[in-house]
Coordinates of C-alpha atoms in Angstrom, one line a residue:
M1 CA 169.4 373.4 -45.4
A2 CA 172.7 371.9 -44.2
G3 CA 173.7 370.0 -40.9
R4 CA 177.2 370.7 -39.2
N5 CA 178.0 367.6 -40.7
G6 CA 176.9 368.2 -44.2
R7 CA 173.9 366.2 -44.5
T8 CA 170.4 368.1 -45.4
V9 CA 167.1 367.5 -44.2
R10 CA 166.7 364.9 -47.5
D11 CA 169.8 363.1 -47.1
L12 CA 168.2 362.4 -43.3
R13 CA 164.7 361.3 -44.8
R14 CA 166.5 359.0 -47.1
A15 CA 168.7 357.4 -44.8
N16 CA 165.5 356.8 -42.4
R17 CA 163.7 355.0 -45.5
T18 CA 166.8 353.1 -46.4
A19 CA 166.8 351.7 -42.7
V20 CA 163.1 350.7 -42.7
L21 CA 163.1 349.5 -45.9
Q22 CA 166.5 347.6 -45.3
R23 CA 164.9 345.7 -42.1
L24 CA 161.5 345.1 -43.5
Y25 CA 163.3 343.3 -46.4
F26 CA 165.7 341.2 -44.4
D27 CA 164.2 340.7 -41.2
G28 CA 160.4 341.1 -41.6
P29 CA 157.7 341.3 -40.9
L30 CA 157.9 343.5 -38.5
S31 CA 155.8 345.7 -36.2
R32 CA 155.9 349.5 -35.9
F33 CA 157.2 348.8 -32.5
E34 CA 160.2 346.8 -32.8
L35 CA 161.4 348.5 -36.2
G36 CA 162.1 351.1 -33.3
P37 CA 164.9 349.4 -31.9
A38 CA 165.9 347.5 -35.1
T39 CA 166.9 350.8 -36.8
G40 CA 167.6 352.9 -34.3
L41 CA 165.0 355.4 -35.5
S42 CA 162.7 357.4 -32.6
S43 CA 158.9 356.1 -32.9
G44 CA 157.7 359.5 -34.4
S45 CA 160.4 358.8 -37.0
V46 CA 159.6 355.0 -37.9
S47 CA 155.6 356.1 -37.9
N48 CA 156.6 359.2 -40.3
V49 CA 158.9 356.9 -42.8
V50 CA 156.5 353.6 -42.6
A51 CA 153.4 356.0 -43.8
D52 CA 155.6 357.6 -46.6
L53 CA 156.5 354.1 -47.7
V54 CA 153.2 352.6 -47.4
A55 CA 151.7 355.6 -49.5
D56 CA 154.1 355.0 -51.9
G57 CA 153.1 351.6 -52.0
L58 CA 156.3 350.0 -51.4
V59 CA 155.2 348.5 -48.0
E60 CA 152.0 346.9 -47.1
E61 CA 150.5 345.5 -44.1
A62 CA 150.8 341.7 -43.3
G63 CA 148.5 340.7 -40.9
S64 CA 149.1 341.5 -36.9
V65 CA 150.2 339.5 -33.5
D66 CA 149.2 340.0 -29.9
S67 CA 151.1 342.6 -28.0
D68 CA 151.4 342.7 -24.1
G69 CA 147.6 343.6 -22.7
G70 CA 147.4 346.0 -25.2
R71 CA 145.9 346.5 -28.9
P72 CA 147.4 343.5 -31.7
R73 CA 150.0 344.7 -33.2
T74 CA 150.1 345.8 -37.2
L75 CA 153.3 343.9 -39.1
L76 CA 154.6 345.4 -42.3
R77 CA 156.2 344.2 -45.0
V78 CA 158.1 345.3 -48.3
A79 CA 155.0 345.1 -50.8
P80 CA 156.4 342.2 -53.4
H81 CA 154.8 342.9 -56.6
S82 CA 155.7 347.3 -56.1
G83 CA 158.6 346.5 -58.3
H84 CA 161.3 344.6 -60.7
M85 CA 164.0 343.9 -61.1
I86 CA 166.0 342.1 -63.7
G87 CA 168.6 340.1 -63.5
V88 CA 171.5 338.8 -66.8
D89 CA 174.3 336.1 -66.8
V90 CA 176.5 336.0 -69.4
G91 CA 178.0 332.8 -68.7
E92 CA 180.3 330.8 -70.7
T93 CA 177.7 328.5 -72.0
R94 CA 174.7 330.8 -72.0
V95 CA 172.8 334.1 -71.6
R96 CA 170.5 334.2 -68.8
V97 CA 167.9 336.4 -68.3
E98 CA 165.3 336.8 -65.3
L99 CA 162.9 338.9 -64.2
F100 CA 162.3 339.2 -60.4
D101 CA 159.9 340.8 -58.0
L102 CA 161.2 343.5 -55.4
T103 CA 161.6 340.6 -52.7
L104 CA 163.6 338.3 -55.5
T105 CA 161.3 335.7 -56.0
E106 CA 161.4 334.8 -59.7
L107 CA 158.6 335.4 -62.3
A108 CA 159.9 334.4 -65.5
R109 CA 163.8 333.7 -67.4
A110 CA 164.4 333.1 -70.5
E111 CA 167.6 331.3 -71.7
R112 CA 170.3 331.8 -75.1
P113 CA 172.5 329.3 -75.3
L114 CA 176.1 330.0 -76.7
E115 CA 177.2 328.0 -79.6
Q116 CA 179.4 328.8 -82.8
Q117 CA 179.2 332.4 -82.2
G118 CA 180.9 332.6 -78.7
Y119 CA 181.4 335.6 -77.2
D120 CA 180.2 337.6 -80.4
V121 CA 179.4 340.9 -79.1
E122 CA 176.6 341.5 -81.4
V123 CA 175.6 338.1 -80.4
I124 CA 175.9 338.5 -76.8
V125 CA 173.6 342.2 -77.1
G126 CA 171.0 340.5 -78.7
H127 CA 170.5 337.7 -76.1
I128 CA 170.6 340.4 -73.3
R129 CA 168.0 343.0 -75.9
D130 CA 165.0 339.5 -76.6
G131 CA 166.1 337.7 -73.6
I132 CA 164.3 340.7 -71.5
A133 CA 161.3 341.7 -74.1
E134 CA 160.8 337.9 -73.6
V135 CA 160.6 338.0 -69.6
L136 CA 158.7 341.1 -69.5
A137 CA 156.2 339.6 -72.4
T138 CA 155.5 336.4 -70.5
E139 CA 154.9 338.0 -67.1
G140 CA 152.2 341.4 -68.7
A141 CA 155.5 343.4 -66.9
H142 CA 155.1 347.1 -67.2
P143 CA 158.7 348.4 -67.8
E144 CA 157.5 351.7 -65.5
L145 CA 157.5 349.2 -62.4
L146 CA 161.8 348.1 -63.5
L147 CA 164.2 349.3 -61.0
G148 CA 167.0 348.2 -63.3
V149 CA 168.7 345.6 -65.2
G150 CA 171.6 344.1 -63.8
V151 CA 173.8 342.4 -65.8
G152 CA 176.9 339.7 -64.6
V153 CA 179.7 339.7 -67.3
P154 CA 183.4 337.9 -67.3
G155 CA 186.3 340.6 -67.4
I156 CA 187.3 343.1 -65.7
V157 CA 184.3 345.9 -66.2
E158 CA 185.0 350.0 -65.8
H159 CA 182.7 352.3 -64.6
T160 CA 183.2 356.1 -67.9
G161 CA 181.6 358.8 -67.7
D162 CA 180.6 359.3 -70.7
R163 CA 180.0 355.4 -72.0
G164 CA 178.9 353.9 -69.1
A165 CA 180.3 350.5 -68.2
V166 CA 183.0 349.2 -70.6
V167 CA 184.2 345.7 -70.4
H168 CA 187.8 344.3 -71.2
G169 CA 186.9 340.7 -71.4
Q170 CA 190.5 339.4 -72.7
T171 CA 189.7 336.0 -72.4
I172 CA 186.5 336.0 -74.2
G173 CA 188.3 338.5 -76.9
W174 CA 186.4 341.7 -75.7
D175 CA 188.7 344.5 -76.1
A176 CA 187.1 347.5 -73.9
V177 CA 183.7 347.0 -75.0
P178 CA 181.2 349.6 -74.5
L179 CA 178.2 347.0 -73.5
E180 CA 175.9 350.0 -71.5
E181 CA 176.1 351.8 -74.8
L182 CA 175.7 349.2 -77.2
L183 CA 172.7 348.2 -74.7
R184 CA 171.1 351.2 -74.5
S185 CA 171.2 351.9 -78.2
R186 CA 169.4 349.0 -78.7
S187 CA 166.9 348.6 -75.8
Q188 CA 163.2 348.9 -76.0
L189 CA 162.7 349.9 -72.6
P190 CA 162.5 353.3 -71.0
E191 CA 165.7 355.8 -71.0
S192 CA 164.7 356.1 -67.6
V193 CA 165.4 352.3 -66.6
R194 CA 169.2 351.7 -65.6
Y195 CA 171.8 349.1 -66.6
F196 CA 173.9 348.3 -63.9
I197 CA 176.9 345.8 -65.3
D198 CA 179.3 344.2 -63.1
N199 CA 181.8 340.9 -63.2
G200 CA 179.6 337.5 -62.6
A201 CA 182.3 336.9 -59.9
K202 CA 181.1 340.0 -58.1
T203 CA 177.6 339.0 -58.6
L204 CA 177.8 335.8 -57.4
G205 CA 179.8 336.9 -54.3
Q206 CA 176.7 339.7 -54.0
A207 CA 173.8 336.9 -54.2
E208 CA 175.4 334.5 -51.7
M209 CA 176.6 337.3 -49.0
W210 CA 173.1 338.4 -49.1
F211 CA 170.7 335.3 -49.3
G212 CA 173.0 332.4 -49.6
A213 CA 176.0 330.5 -47.5
G214 CA 177.9 333.9 -47.2
R215 CA 175.3 335.3 -45.0
G216 CA 176.3 337.1 -41.4
A217 CA 180.1 336.5 -42.7
D218 CA 182.2 339.8 -42.1
N219 CA 185.6 338.6 -44.5
A220 CA 184.7 336.0 -46.9
V221 CA 185.7 334.9 -51.0
V222 CA 183.6 333.8 -53.2
V223 CA 184.8 331.6 -55.9
L224 CA 183.6 331.3 -59.3
F225 CA 184.4 327.8 -61.0
G226 CA 183.5 327.8 -64.4
S227 CA 185.1 327.2 -67.6
G228 CA 187.7 329.5 -66.2
V229 CA 187.9 330.5 -62.6
G230 CA 186.9 333.8 -60.7
A231 CA 186.7 335.5 -57.0
C232 CA 185.1 338.1 -55.3
L233 CA 186.4 339.7 -51.9
V234 CA 184.1 341.0 -49.6
T235 CA 185.4 342.8 -46.3
A236 CA 184.3 345.3 -43.9
E237 CA 186.4 348.1 -46.5
V238 CA 185.0 346.5 -49.3
E239 CA 181.2 345.6 -47.9
H240 CA 179.8 345.3 -51.8
G241 CA 182.4 343.0 -52.5
R242 CA 185.8 343.4 -55.1
A243 CA 186.0 341.0 -58.3
V244 CA 190.2 340.0 -58.3
E245 CA 191.4 338.0 -60.9
W246 CA 192.0 335.0 -58.7
G247 CA 191.9 333.0 -62.3
H248 CA 195.1 334.8 -63.7
L249 CA 197.3 334.4 -60.7
T250 CA 200.8 332.3 -62.0
V251 CA 201.1 329.2 -60.5
R252 CA 203.6 327.5 -63.0
V253 CA 206.4 329.4 -64.3
R254 CA 206.3 329.1 -68.0
G255 CA 203.2 326.6 -67.2
R256 CA 200.5 325.9 -70.1
R257 CA 199.3 328.8 -71.9
C258 CA 195.9 330.7 -70.5
R259 CA 193.2 331.1 -72.4
C260 CA 193.8 334.9 -71.5
G261 CA 197.6 334.5 -73.7
A262 CA 199.8 334.3 -70.7
L263 CA 201.5 331.2 -69.2
G264 CA 201.3 329.3 -66.0
C265 CA 197.8 331.0 -64.9
L266 CA 195.7 329.0 -62.3
E267 CA 192.7 329.2 -65.2
A268 CA 195.1 326.9 -67.5
Y269 CA 194.9 324.3 -64.3
A270 CA 191.8 324.7 -62.3
G271 CA 189.0 325.8 -64.8
A272 CA 186.8 323.3 -66.3
E273 CA 188.0 324.0 -69.9
S274 CA 191.5 323.0 -68.6
L275 CA 190.3 320.0 -66.8
L276 CA 188.5 318.7 -69.7
A277 CA 191.5 319.1 -72.1
P278 CA 194.0 316.5 -71.0
R279 CA 191.2 314.4 -71.0
R280 CA 190.8 314.3 -74.6
E281 CA 193.9 314.5 -75.0
E282 CA 194.7 311.1 -73.3
G283 CA 191.7 309.8 -76.0
G284 CA 189.5 308.9 -72.8
R285 CA 185.3 309.4 -72.5
P286 CA 184.0 311.6 -72.2
A287 CA 184.3 311.9 -76.9
V288 CA 185.4 315.5 -78.4
G289 CA 182.6 316.9 -79.7
L290 CA 180.4 317.1 -76.3
D291 CA 179.6 320.5 -74.6
E292 CA 181.3 321.6 -71.2
E293 CA 178.7 320.5 -69.1
T294 CA 177.9 317.3 -70.4
A295 CA 181.4 316.7 -70.4
L296 CA 181.5 317.4 -66.7
T297 CA 179.4 315.0 -66.6
A298 CA 180.7 312.3 -68.5
L299 CA 184.0 313.0 -66.7
L300 CA 182.7 312.4 -63.2
A301 CA 180.4 309.7 -64.2
A302 CA 183.9 308.0 -65.3
A303 CA 185.8 308.6 -62.2
Y304 CA 183.1 307.6 -59.9
P305 CA 180.9 304.9 -61.4
P306 CA 178.4 303.0 -59.7
E307 CA 179.7 300.3 -57.0
G308 CA 180.9 297.3 -58.6
A309 CA 182.3 299.4 -62.0
A310 CA 186.1 300.2 -61.9
P311 CA 186.7 303.7 -61.8
D312 CA 188.8 305.1 -64.9
P313 CA 192.1 306.3 -64.1
V314 CA 192.4 308.9 -66.6
A315 CA 189.8 310.7 -65.2
L316 CA 190.5 310.0 -61.3
A317 CA 194.1 311.6 -62.0
V318 CA 193.0 314.8 -63.7
L319 CA 190.1 315.4 -61.0
E320 CA 192.6 314.8 -58.6
E321 CA 195.3 316.8 -60.3
T322 CA 192.2 320.1 -61.1
A323 CA 191.6 319.8 -56.8
E324 CA 195.5 320.3 -56.1
Y325 CA 195.5 323.2 -58.4
L326 CA 192.5 324.7 -56.9
G327 CA 193.6 324.0 -53.3
A328 CA 196.3 325.6 -53.8
G329 CA 194.9 328.3 -55.4
L330 CA 192.3 328.8 -52.6
S331 CA 195.5 329.0 -50.2
D332 CA 196.7 331.9 -51.9
L333 CA 193.7 333.7 -50.8
I334 CA 193.4 331.9 -47.3
N335 CA 197.5 334.0 -46.6
L336 CA 196.0 337.0 -48.6
F337 CA 192.9 338.1 -47.2
Q338 CA 192.7 335.6 -43.9
P339 CA 188.7 335.3 -44.6
E340 CA 186.9 333.4 -42.3
R341 CA 184.5 331.6 -45.4
I342 CA 185.4 330.9 -48.8
L343 CA 182.0 329.6 -51.0
I344 CA 182.6 327.8 -54.1
G345 CA 179.3 328.1 -56.6
G346 CA 179.6 328.6 -60.5
W347 CA 178.4 325.4 -62.6
A348 CA 181.4 323.4 -62.6
G349 CA 182.0 323.8 -58.8
L350 CA 178.4 322.8 -58.5
Q351 CA 178.4 320.3 -60.9
L352 CA 182.1 318.8 -59.4
G353 CA 180.2 319.2 -55.7
A354 CA 180.3 317.5 -52.5
R355 CA 182.6 314.6 -54.3
F356 CA 185.7 317.4 -54.8
L357 CA 185.5 319.3 -51.8
P358 CA 187.2 316.8 -49.4
A359 CA 189.8 316.7 -51.4
V360 CA 190.3 320.6 -52.1
R361 CA 190.2 321.1 -48.5
R362 CA 192.8 318.6 -47.9
Y363 CA 195.0 320.8 -50.7
A364 CA 194.6 324.2 -49.2
T365 CA 195.3 323.6 -45.8
R366 CA 198.3 321.8 -46.7
Y367 CA 199.7 324.6 -49.2
A368 CA 198.3 327.5 -46.9
L369 CA 199.9 329.0 -43.5
R370 CA 198.5 327.1 -40.1
H371 CA 196.9 329.6 -38.6
P372 CA 194.5 331.6 -41.6
A373 CA 194.0 328.0 -42.1
E374 CA 192.5 326.7 -39.4
Q375 CA 190.1 329.7 -39.0
V376 CA 188.4 329.0 -42.7
T377 CA 185.4 327.1 -43.5
I378 CA 185.1 326.4 -47.7
D379 CA 181.8 325.7 -48.5
L380 CA 179.6 325.1 -51.6
G381 CA 177.3 328.0 -51.9
R382 CA 173.5 327.5 -51.3
L383 CA 171.9 329.7 -54.2
G384 CA 172.6 327.0 -57.1
P385 CA 172.9 327.5 -61.2
D386 CA 170.9 331.1 -60.8
A387 CA 173.3 332.8 -58.2
V388 CA 175.0 334.9 -60.7
T389 CA 171.5 336.2 -62.1
V390 CA 170.3 336.3 -58.9
G391 CA 173.9 339.0 -57.9
A392 CA 172.9 341.2 -61.0
A393 CA 169.4 341.5 -59.6
I394 CA 170.6 342.8 -56.4
L395 CA 172.7 346.0 -58.1
P396 CA 169.3 348.1 -59.1
L397 CA 168.0 346.8 -55.4
A398 CA 171.0 347.9 -53.6
D399 CA 170.6 351.2 -55.9
F400 CA 167.2 351.8 -54.7
F401 CA 167.5 351.0 -50.8
G402 CA 170.7 353.3 -51.7
R403 CA 168.2 356.3 -52.6
G404 CA 165.6 355.6 -49.7
G405 CA 163.1 353.6 -52.0
R406 CA 163.1 356.7 -54.2
R407 CA 162.1 355.2 -58.1
V408 CA 162.5 358.8 -59.8
E409 CA 164.6 361.8 -59.2
R410 CA 163.0 365.3 -59.0
A411 CA 163.4 366.2 -62.9
A412 CA 162.0 363.5 -63.9
E413 CA 158.5 363.6 -61.7
D414 CA 156.9 363.7 -64.8
R415 CA 157.2 360.2 -65.1
L416 CA 154.9 359.2 -61.8
P417 CA 151.5 359.0 -63.3
A418 CA 153.2 356.2 -65.9
W419 CA 154.6 354.7 -62.6
R420 CA 151.8 354.9 -60.3
A421 CA 149.2 353.6 -63.4
A422 CA 151.6 350.7 -63.6
L423 CA 151.6 349.9 -59.7
E424 CA 147.5 350.0 -59.6
E425 CA 147.4 347.6 -62.4
R426 CA 149.8 345.3 -61.2
T427 CA 149.0 345.3 -57.5
P428 CA 146.6 342.4 -56.3
R429 CA 143.1 343.5 -55.2

């Protein structure tokens, strides 16, 4: 039966379960008494929801605390082993696959380097399929306990009705690649396991906003600085973030040709690939033939040598130019969106790290309007190189919370016995 606002009793129960699960997830362990004010639910509703979640194996006791003059209060937490998520990062140098428990503790990982084949679709799909099989086998995890597989990819992701997620990755040569369809056709997972595919900058932003340097901010931009550059905008209106193709903002008319084919893109001046190109053209260290991560390490060492050694002027000039372009690009984000925080992640951003950040801040302030520039802080992300995989794993987790922690739809209740058997086997005695 639907109420006046169109919500059914089932909708209300799902919303109540979601509220309790989220509070326990982010603020737990909590007692039933504390859950009332934290969720806005009555004590009776809290008791009913908790009993339901405990019966489903999603919530468990986690000790007790003394109460004022009464019996000790039992603490509750989300049960870590009651579900798994897989996060996949289709990165610029490797495909990384990680298996997490329900509290996003890493259980297993697999990595496949991207070498001569680059972004060949069949190679990428094979790496993801094999990586999933490897992490499940390593942990001895049951596919029935998987809440889903999240995948972060370069490019624009279009969610279609019949083909699932389709990727438009102009910079990597992907033209409307039906990635979800390809993964499903080669998957060894049960048909019930869903794929959640989105832009890698967005999954990075999701991770930093949930667990990293963005937590508590209402308005932030999270930047992915790798071979290219991308960004994720998070505002009150865009709660889960929106990927923006910031790297293809034009910063110089008739400028350098970007790998997307256009002229003058920010990515052609501020990405790691473009950062290393003039260094090679000048014939300086590092030598041609090194992979990008190793080459960037060598560039930093040349620009900032040990005390007493002379810095390489070419390396210093290249880093200064890149810092100016990146800072100018950030100024556009500041002027357009007026965020309270800008966070820089991605392998190149983390590698350049603290040495590079003061110059980027200086140029961002110089090019931005004074008032919004005074309101923003620019820092590095806190989650390290695994941020994209963590964010990708959050995609099925967020969907799970949105469904009130329900694993199966009513039409699939015949799968319940298999799930319960898998859960009982995984639950510590």
